[in-house]
mmCIF file of C-alpha atoms in Angstrom:
data_model
loop_
_atom_site.group_PDB
_atom_site.id
_atom_site.type_symbol
_atom_site.label_atom_id
_atom_site.label_comp_id
_atom_site.label_asym_id
_atom_site.label_seq_id
_atom_site.Cartn_x
_atom_site.Cartn_y
_atom_site.Cartn_z
ATOM 1 C CA MET A 1 109.332 126.301 90.082
ATOM 2 C CA ILE A 2 111.627 125.391 93.338
ATOM 3 C CA SER A 3 114.153 122.629 93.106
ATOM 4 C CA VAL A 4 114.272 120.312 95.790
ATOM 5 C CA LEU A 5 116.814 117.589 94.509
ATOM 6 C CA ASP A 6 119.342 118.825 97.343
ATOM 7 C CA ALA A 7 117.075 117.750 100.118
ATOM 8 C CA ALA A 8 118.288 114.180 99.787
ATOM 9 C CA PRO A 9 121.782 113.361 99.711
ATOM 10 C CA ASP A 10 123.556 113.307 95.994
ATOM 11 C CA PRO A 11 123.577 109.588 95.524
ATOM 12 C CA MET A 12 127.121 109.807 94.077
ATOM 13 C CA SER A 13 128.583 110.725 97.417
ATOM 14 C CA ALA A 14 128.200 107.364 99.107
ATOM 15 C CA PRO A 15 130.975 105.008 99.179
ATOM 16 C CA ALA A 16 131.491 102.081 96.511
ATOM 17 C CA ILE A 17 130.268 98.700 97.211
ATOM 18 C CA GLY A 18 129.685 95.425 95.257
ATOM 19 C CA TRP A 19 126.131 94.526 94.559
ATOM 20 C CA GLY A 20 124.909 91.536 93.815
ATOM 21 C CA VAL A 21 121.640 90.825 92.199
ATOM 22 C CA LEU A 22 119.087 88.103 92.994
ATOM 23 C CA GLY A 23 116.782 87.666 90.564
ATOM 24 C CA ALA A 24 116.667 88.698 87.074
ATOM 25 C CA GLY A 25 113.251 90.422 86.525
ATOM 26 C CA ARG A 26 112.147 94.294 85.448
ATOM 27 C CA ILE A 27 112.575 95.492 89.104
ATOM 28 C CA ALA A 28 115.800 94.025 89.157
ATOM 29 C CA GLY A 29 117.172 95.452 86.047
ATOM 30 C CA SER A 30 115.841 98.995 86.791
ATOM 31 C CA PHE A 31 117.657 98.817 90.286
ATOM 32 C CA SER A 32 120.839 97.855 88.461
ATOM 33 C CA ASP A 33 120.649 100.663 85.893
ATOM 34 C CA ALA A 34 119.973 103.002 88.489
ATOM 35 C CA VAL A 35 123.231 101.661 90.723
ATOM 36 C CA GLY A 36 125.486 101.649 87.365
ATOM 37 C CA THR A 37 124.462 105.012 85.976
ATOM 38 C CA SER A 38 123.982 106.665 89.379
ATOM 39 C CA THR A 39 126.156 105.907 92.077
ATOM 40 C CA ARG A 40 129.814 104.892 92.363
ATOM 41 C CA SER A 41 128.904 101.190 93.370
ATOM 42 C CA ARG A 42 128.564 98.495 90.539
ATOM 43 C CA VAL A 43 126.558 95.208 90.131
ATOM 44 C CA VAL A 44 129.231 92.666 90.262
ATOM 45 C CA ALA A 45 127.018 89.484 90.182
ATOM 46 C CA VAL A 46 123.662 88.294 89.059
ATOM 47 C CA GLY A 47 121.893 85.080 90.535
ATOM 48 C CA SER A 48 119.613 83.497 88.492
ATOM 49 C CA ARG A 49 117.559 80.003 88.357
ATOM 50 C CA ASP A 50 118.117 80.287 84.586
ATOM 51 C CA ALA A 51 121.921 80.532 83.162
ATOM 52 C CA GLY A 52 120.743 81.875 79.875
ATOM 53 C CA ARG A 53 118.136 84.581 81.562
ATOM 54 C CA GLY A 54 120.868 85.505 83.763
ATOM 55 C CA ARG A 55 123.355 86.350 81.293
ATOM 56 C CA GLU A 56 120.881 87.919 79.127
ATOM 57 C CA PHE A 57 120.214 90.184 81.901
ATOM 58 C CA ALA A 58 123.479 90.914 83.088
ATOM 59 C CA ASP A 59 124.593 92.049 79.437
ATOM 60 C CA LYS A 60 121.723 94.358 79.447
ATOM 61 C CA HIS A 61 121.872 95.742 83.060
ATOM 62 C CA ALA A 62 125.435 94.822 84.537
ATOM 63 C CA PRO A 63 128.040 94.321 82.029
ATOM 64 C CA GLY A 64 130.919 92.128 83.368
ATOM 65 C CA ALA A 65 128.826 90.932 86.123
ATOM 66 C CA ARG A 66 129.366 87.296 86.947
ATOM 67 C CA VAL A 67 126.187 84.961 86.497
ATOM 68 C CA GLY A 68 125.710 81.756 88.727
ATOM 69 C CA SER A 69 123.066 80.325 90.944
ATOM 70 C CA TYR A 70 121.740 82.057 94.066
ATOM 71 C CA GLU A 71 123.482 80.070 96.504
ATOM 72 C CA GLU A 72 126.806 81.293 94.100
ATOM 73 C CA LEU A 73 125.880 84.820 94.243
ATOM 74 C CA VAL A 74 125.924 85.055 97.961
ATOM 75 C CA ALA A 75 129.194 83.056 98.240
ATOM 76 C CA ASP A 76 131.057 85.350 96.037
ATOM 77 C CA PRO A 77 133.685 87.376 97.910
ATOM 78 C CA ALA A 78 133.136 90.471 95.782
ATOM 79 C CA VAL A 79 129.640 90.779 96.768
ATOM 80 C CA ASP A 80 129.049 93.196 99.929
ATOM 81 C CA ALA A 81 125.448 93.628 99.648
ATOM 82 C CA VAL A 82 122.379 91.340 97.798
ATOM 83 C CA TYR A 83 119.137 92.990 96.592
ATOM 84 C CA VAL A 84 116.465 90.364 96.532
ATOM 85 C CA ALA A 85 114.305 91.018 93.768
ATOM 86 C CA THR A 86 112.180 87.605 93.792
ATOM 87 C CA PRO A 87 108.582 87.434 94.271
ATOM 88 C CA HIS A 88 107.316 88.095 97.722
ATOM 89 C CA SER A 89 106.726 84.618 98.328
ATOM 90 C CA HIS A 90 110.637 83.986 98.249
ATOM 91 C CA HIS A 91 111.405 87.036 100.128
ATOM 92 C CA ARG A 92 112.084 85.229 103.509
ATOM 93 C CA ASP A 93 114.146 82.586 101.863
ATOM 94 C CA HIS A 94 116.359 84.258 99.752
ATOM 95 C CA ALA A 95 117.128 87.129 102.420
ATOM 96 C CA LEU A 96 118.087 84.290 104.962
ATOM 97 C CA LEU A 97 120.403 82.620 102.232
ATOM 98 C CA ALA A 98 121.918 85.880 102.141
ATOM 99 C CA VAL A 99 122.277 86.869 105.700
ATOM 100 C CA ALA A 100 123.743 83.303 106.362
ATOM 101 C CA ALA A 101 126.569 83.725 104.214
ATOM 102 C CA GLY A 102 127.278 87.134 105.885
ATOM 103 C CA LYS A 103 126.162 89.131 103.389
ATOM 104 C CA HIS A 104 124.271 92.846 103.778
ATOM 105 C CA VAL A 105 120.641 92.581 102.441
ATOM 106 C CA LEU A 106 118.252 94.871 100.664
ATOM 107 C CA VAL A 107 114.803 93.232 100.312
ATOM 108 C CA GLU A 108 112.362 94.499 97.776
ATOM 109 C CA LYS A 109 109.121 95.588 99.294
ATOM 110 C CA ALA A 110 106.882 94.216 100.428
ATOM 111 C CA PHE A 111 109.583 92.708 102.854
ATOM 112 C CA THR A 112 108.054 89.436 103.502
ATOM 113 C CA ARG A 113 104.535 87.681 103.378
ATOM 114 C CA ASN A 114 103.925 88.436 106.844
ATOM 115 C CA ALA A 115 105.062 89.903 109.988
ATOM 116 C CA ALA A 116 106.033 86.648 111.127
ATOM 117 C CA GLU A 117 108.372 86.085 108.272
ATOM 118 C CA ALA A 118 109.811 89.518 109.024
ATOM 119 C CA VAL A 119 110.598 88.743 112.307
ATOM 120 C CA GLU A 120 112.329 85.336 111.530
ATOM 121 C CA VAL A 121 114.769 87.321 109.055
ATOM 122 C CA LEU A 122 115.324 90.624 111.111
ATOM 123 C CA ASN A 123 116.415 87.976 113.806
ATOM 124 C CA ALA A 124 118.443 86.178 111.855
ATOM 125 C CA ALA A 125 120.313 89.556 110.645
ATOM 126 C CA ARG A 126 120.731 90.260 114.103
ATOM 127 C CA ARG A 127 122.377 87.448 115.157
ATOM 128 C CA ALA A 128 124.648 87.586 112.005
ATOM 129 C CA GLY A 129 125.240 91.216 112.628
ATOM 130 C CA VAL A 130 124.600 92.248 109.100
ATOM 131 C CA PHE A 131 122.683 95.270 107.604
ATOM 132 C CA VAL A 132 119.189 94.514 106.266
ATOM 133 C CA MET A 133 116.529 97.001 104.947
ATOM 134 C CA GLU A 134 113.299 97.047 103.101
ATOM 135 C CA ALA A 135 113.411 98.671 99.706
ATOM 136 C CA MET A 136 111.053 101.413 100.481
ATOM 137 C CA LYS A 137 112.884 103.677 97.887
ATOM 138 C CA THR A 138 110.084 106.537 98.304
ATOM 139 C CA ARG A 139 111.523 106.974 102.113
ATOM 140 C CA HIS A 140 114.832 108.224 100.245
ATOM 141 C CA LEU A 141 113.754 110.471 97.539
ATOM 142 C CA PRO A 142 114.305 114.202 97.523
ATOM 143 C CA HIS A 143 110.597 114.878 97.122
ATOM 144 C CA VAL A 144 109.992 113.133 100.331
ATOM 145 C CA ALA A 145 112.562 114.684 101.973
ATOM 146 C CA ALA A 146 111.662 117.808 101.248
ATOM 147 C CA ILE A 147 107.804 117.196 102.511
ATOM 148 C CA ARG A 148 109.012 115.628 105.900
ATOM 149 C CA ALA A 149 111.388 119.003 106.220
ATOM 150 C CA LEU A 150 108.401 121.350 105.424
ATOM 151 C CA VAL A 151 105.776 119.427 107.688
ATOM 152 C CA ALA A 152 108.438 119.482 110.493
ATOM 153 C CA ARG A 153 108.326 123.304 110.435
ATOM 154 C CA GLY A 154 104.614 123.210 110.654
ATOM 155 C CA GLU A 155 104.464 125.044 107.518
ATOM 156 C CA ILE A 156 100.592 123.318 106.941
ATOM 157 C CA GLY A 157 100.259 123.239 110.214
ATOM 158 C CA ASP A 158 99.301 119.893 111.838
ATOM 159 C CA VAL A 159 98.928 116.910 109.551
ATOM 160 C CA VAL A 160 95.147 115.307 109.715
ATOM 161 C CA SER A 161 94.769 113.316 106.912
ATOM 162 C CA VAL A 162 96.631 111.643 104.104
ATOM 163 C CA THR A 163 95.004 110.317 101.034
ATOM 164 C CA GLY A 164 97.004 108.018 98.826
ATOM 165 C CA ASN A 165 96.185 106.062 95.532
ATOM 166 C CA TYR A 166 98.097 103.365 93.657
ATOM 167 C CA GLN A 167 96.357 101.633 90.995
ATOM 168 C CA VAL A 168 97.397 99.636 88.105
ATOM 169 C CA ALA A 169 95.501 97.676 85.228
ATOM 170 C CA PHE A 170 97.537 94.455 84.767
ATOM 171 C CA PRO A 171 96.100 92.312 82.253
ATOM 172 C CA TYR A 172 94.112 89.132 83.674
ATOM 173 C CA ASP A 173 96.427 86.142 83.830
ATOM 174 C CA GLU A 174 96.321 83.512 86.437
ATOM 175 C CA THR A 175 99.792 82.600 85.967
ATOM 176 C CA SER A 176 101.119 86.006 86.634
ATOM 177 C CA ARG A 177 102.716 86.741 90.007
ATOM 178 C CA ILE A 178 100.508 89.660 90.401
ATOM 179 C CA PHE A 179 97.371 87.343 90.636
ATOM 180 C CA ASP A 180 98.977 83.840 92.002
ATOM 181 C CA PRO A 181 98.478 83.151 95.775
ATOM 182 C CA ALA A 182 101.291 80.780 95.468
ATOM 183 C CA LEU A 183 103.802 83.846 94.818
ATOM 184 C CA ALA A 184 101.947 86.509 97.598
ATOM 185 C CA GLY A 185 100.165 88.378 94.508
ATOM 186 C CA GLY A 186 97.587 90.995 94.599
ATOM 187 C CA ALA A 187 97.307 94.600 94.979
ATOM 188 C CA LEU A 188 98.583 95.552 98.462
ATOM 189 C CA LEU A 189 101.670 93.440 98.484
ATOM 190 C CA ASP A 190 103.182 94.850 95.283
ATOM 191 C CA ILE A 191 101.785 98.548 94.999
ATOM 192 C CA GLY A 192 99.291 99.386 97.998
ATOM 193 C CA VAL A 193 102.341 98.913 100.071
ATOM 194 C CA TYR A 194 103.481 102.462 99.031
ATOM 195 C CA PRO A 195 100.627 104.789 99.990
ATOM 196 C CA VAL A 196 100.226 102.691 103.283
ATOM 197 C CA ALA A 197 104.019 103.069 104.196
ATOM 198 C CA PHE A 198 103.958 106.942 103.027
ATOM 199 C CA ALA A 199 100.964 107.563 105.397
ATOM 200 C CA MET A 200 103.113 105.930 108.173
ATOM 201 C CA ASP A 201 106.062 107.820 107.484
ATOM 202 C CA LEU A 202 104.047 111.120 108.491
ATOM 203 C CA LEU A 203 101.776 109.674 111.108
ATOM 204 C CA GLY A 204 103.267 106.810 113.050
ATOM 205 C CA VAL A 205 101.529 103.539 113.589
ATOM 206 C CA PRO A 206 97.670 103.385 113.270
ATOM 207 C CA ASP A 207 95.570 102.535 116.024
ATOM 208 C CA GLU A 208 92.829 101.204 113.777
ATOM 209 C CA VAL A 209 92.913 99.483 110.431
ATOM 210 C CA ARG A 210 89.833 99.333 108.447
ATOM 211 C CA ALA A 211 89.974 97.521 104.981
ATOM 212 C CA THR A 212 87.389 96.428 102.611
ATOM 213 C CA GLY A 213 87.521 95.552 98.950
ATOM 214 C CA PHE A 214 87.332 92.290 96.519
ATOM 215 C CA LEU A 215 89.477 89.292 95.489
ATOM 216 C CA THR A 216 90.049 87.914 92.242
ATOM 217 C CA ARG A 217 88.971 84.452 91.214
ATOM 218 C CA THR A 218 92.536 83.114 92.237
ATOM 219 C CA GLY A 219 91.925 84.561 95.812
ATOM 220 C CA VAL A 220 94.476 87.608 96.064
ATOM 221 C CA ASP A 221 93.162 91.222 96.418
ATOM 222 C CA ALA A 222 92.075 92.564 93.135
ATOM 223 C CA GLN A 223 91.119 96.356 95.127
ATOM 224 C CA SER A 224 90.787 97.397 98.252
ATOM 225 C CA ALA A 225 90.213 100.806 100.221
ATOM 226 C CA ILE A 226 91.782 100.964 103.723
ATOM 227 C CA ALA A 227 91.208 103.357 106.110
ATOM 228 C CA LEU A 228 93.901 104.039 109.319
ATOM 229 C CA ARG A 229 93.209 105.974 112.113
ATOM 230 C CA PHE A 230 96.012 107.669 114.342
ATOM 231 C CA GLY A 231 94.435 108.080 117.446
ATOM 232 C CA GLU A 232 92.014 111.254 117.525
ATOM 233 C CA ARG A 233 94.549 113.411 115.361
ATOM 234 C CA ALA A 234 94.590 112.073 111.926
ATOM 235 C CA VAL A 235 93.297 109.697 109.561
ATOM 236 C CA ALA A 236 94.637 108.237 106.195
ATOM 237 C CA SER A 237 92.728 106.444 103.483
ATOM 238 C CA VAL A 238 94.378 104.821 100.917
ATOM 239 C CA THR A 239 93.102 102.973 97.504
ATOM 240 C CA THR A 240 94.936 100.248 95.588
ATOM 241 C CA SER A 241 93.882 98.062 92.534
ATOM 242 C CA VAL A 242 95.186 95.832 89.976
ATOM 243 C CA GLN A 243 92.306 96.119 87.439
ATOM 244 C CA SER A 244 91.903 99.793 87.053
ATOM 245 C CA PRO A 245 94.169 102.770 85.691
ATOM 246 C CA SER A 246 94.250 105.567 87.706
ATOM 247 C CA PRO A 247 96.667 108.742 88.499
ATOM 248 C CA THR A 248 98.760 107.912 91.445
ATOM 249 C CA SER A 249 98.470 110.683 93.758
ATOM 250 C CA VAL A 250 99.262 111.572 97.362
ATOM 251 C CA THR A 251 96.947 114.663 99.372
ATOM 252 C CA ILE A 252 98.421 115.505 102.832
ATOM 253 C CA GLY A 253 95.830 117.737 104.856
ATOM 254 C CA GLY A 254 97.184 120.246 107.303
ATOM 255 C CA THR A 255 95.290 122.705 109.418
ATOM 256 C CA ALA A 256 97.063 125.681 107.688
ATOM 257 C CA GLY A 257 97.245 124.264 104.055
ATOM 258 C CA ASN A 258 97.977 120.925 101.747
ATOM 259 C CA ILE A 259 100.325 119.498 99.846
ATOM 260 C CA GLN A 260 99.773 117.652 96.628
ATOM 261 C CA ILE A 261 102.308 115.270 95.111
ATOM 262 C CA ALA A 262 101.917 115.965 91.472
ATOM 263 C CA GLY A 263 102.852 113.088 88.769
ATOM 264 C CA HIS A 264 103.866 109.295 89.909
ATOM 265 C CA ALA A 265 103.621 110.237 93.615
ATOM 266 C CA PHE A 266 106.039 107.233 94.828
ATOM 267 C CA ALA A 267 108.828 108.090 91.950
ATOM 268 C CA PRO A 268 110.606 111.116 91.918
ATOM 269 C CA THR A 269 108.652 114.306 91.303
ATOM 270 C CA GLY A 270 107.520 117.294 92.492
ATOM 271 C CA PHE A 271 104.840 118.308 94.474
ATOM 272 C CA VAL A 272 102.648 121.695 94.972
ATOM 273 C CA VAL A 273 101.809 123.405 98.603
ATOM 274 C CA GLU A 274 98.710 125.388 98.920
ATOM 275 C CA TRP A 275 98.197 127.649 101.957
ATOM 276 C CA ALA A 276 94.761 128.576 103.771
ATOM 277 C CA ASP A 277 95.505 132.314 103.237
ATOM 278 C CA GLY A 278 95.638 131.570 99.261
ATOM 279 C CA GLY A 279 99.488 131.152 98.586
ATOM 280 C CA ARG A 280 100.975 128.629 96.670
ATOM 281 C CA LYS A 281 104.384 127.213 95.610
ATOM 282 C CA GLU A 282 105.541 124.556 93.470
ATOM 283 C CA PHE A 283 108.704 122.069 94.165
ATOM 284 C CA ASP A 284 110.748 119.803 91.684
ATOM 285 C CA GLY A 285 112.280 116.623 92.737
ATOM 286 C CA PHE A 286 112.463 114.705 89.427
ATOM 287 C CA VAL A 287 115.240 112.308 88.543
ATOM 288 C CA GLU A 288 115.101 109.438 86.568
ATOM 289 C CA ASP A 289 113.992 106.002 88.382
ATOM 290 C CA GLY A 290 115.494 106.836 92.019
ATOM 291 C CA LYS A 291 116.372 103.445 93.472
ATOM 292 C CA GLN A 292 120.121 104.897 93.290
ATOM 293 C CA TYR A 293 118.951 106.990 96.520
ATOM 294 C CA GLU A 294 117.980 103.453 98.357
ATOM 295 C CA ALA A 295 121.127 102.093 96.979
ATOM 296 C CA ALA A 296 123.278 104.762 98.593
ATOM 297 C CA GLU A 297 121.551 104.579 101.929
ATOM 298 C CA VAL A 298 122.464 100.975 101.770
ATOM 299 C CA ALA A 299 126.129 101.766 100.918
ATOM 300 C CA ARG A 300 126.222 104.709 103.512
ATOM 301 C CA CYS A 301 124.843 102.386 106.349
ATOM 302 C CA ILE A 302 127.596 99.579 105.690
ATOM 303 C CA ALA A 303 130.366 102.013 105.854
ATOM 304 C CA ALA A 304 129.165 103.651 109.080
ATOM 305 C CA GLY A 305 129.117 99.741 110.676
ATOM 306 C CA ALA A 306 125.184 99.938 110.844
ATOM 307 C CA VAL A 307 122.684 97.270 110.543
ATOM 308 C CA GLU A 308 119.752 99.217 110.041
ATOM 309 C CA SER A 309 118.764 102.689 108.408
ATOM 310 C CA ALA A 310 117.161 105.245 110.418
ATOM 311 C CA ARG A 311 114.740 106.136 107.290
ATOM 312 C CA MET A 312 113.511 102.763 106.939
ATOM 313 C CA SER A 313 114.138 100.845 110.181
ATOM 314 C CA TRP A 314 113.473 97.295 111.260
ATOM 315 C CA GLN A 315 110.771 98.518 113.485
ATOM 316 C CA ASP A 316 109.178 100.578 110.461
ATOM 317 C CA THR A 317 109.150 96.986 108.597
ATOM 318 C CA LEU A 318 107.609 95.201 111.536
ATOM 319 C CA ASP A 319 105.143 98.179 111.881
ATOM 320 C CA LEU A 320 104.164 97.863 108.146
ATOM 321 C CA MET A 321 103.698 94.485 107.696
ATOM 322 C CA ALA A 322 101.423 94.053 110.922
ATOM 323 C CA VAL A 323 99.356 96.836 109.133
ATOM 324 C CA LEU A 324 99.469 94.802 105.719
ATOM 325 C CA ASP A 325 98.711 91.580 107.669
ATOM 326 C CA ALA A 326 95.590 93.398 109.380
ATOM 327 C CA ALA A 327 93.954 94.372 106.026
ATOM 328 C CA ARG A 328 94.605 91.303 104.377
ATOM 329 C CA GLY A 329 93.089 89.454 107.035
ATOM 330 C CA GLN A 330 90.121 91.886 106.554
ATOM 331 C CA LEU A 331 90.035 91.243 103.082
ATOM 332 C CA GLY A 332 90.337 87.440 103.247
ATOM 333 C CA VAL A 333 93.716 86.919 101.124
ATOM 334 C CA VAL A 334 95.645 83.960 102.869
ATOM 335 C CA TYR A 335 98.723 82.769 100.865
ATOM 336 C CA PRO A 336 99.788 79.113 100.519
ATOM 337 C CA GLY A 337 101.509 77.762 103.491
ATOM 338 C CA GLU A 338 100.319 80.661 105.739
#
């Protein structure tokens, strides 16, 4: 098996910055752990609506970090960048809060509820001259970097198809953010965004979006299948669900071979290349978690004076949000206030 860990820059090689984590949930915890163990940066402040929960979070994931309100977090002079890890429904407001304070921002995917909110955040960032990026961690992982390089060299010919699947069985609970339309719940924004973004990373912006599926009793998408057409050259198919456990996988079909991503396709993992002539190679890109790569990208961009990342640019986010909007519209998912 061939290691591809050197396909992406070592997170430990990125400059050190001070992170503020806005939100004290599970994803924020894994991000803080990754920063603390696998980068030179550290989480210096935690923002939470509940001081007790914030302190418990800091003790577990960011020892020594200051704990306060969201407003205190963005005002903290030791905070260089804010990681927004609240529900999708609040991404716009919390990103704007950080931008208004002059902070650089990493916003958990999906970036906002819709493209209009994304435009609002990015326009504010442009006026403030601060860095903003959507936390699409797959864009920065070693196995994805290696696959992109392999495809660019033409090793599987022209890419003509991408098939992605991300399904999880969440216990049905109408008070959970997954099933709550007020928190912009549903499969697509929470997990389906990964395979859609993966296909667009390889193939660009689709010319056509077709989505079918069904909703939960609360009105968010329970399960869907999305077809994307890229001119007359390629197609992608994505399935996503919050009610069915299934292997998370991606297959990339080329005119001269294919790539199959093993394990959890959207976390650090390995992949297999099979060629039409019968050749086969296995590649390994497993490391723990993976959020350290996106955190390191933010630190590098800030040090370089950039306001966006070439790997997940502002236009990438706008294009992705437009596709998600189109799919949601066809599925019939409308969030309160849209």
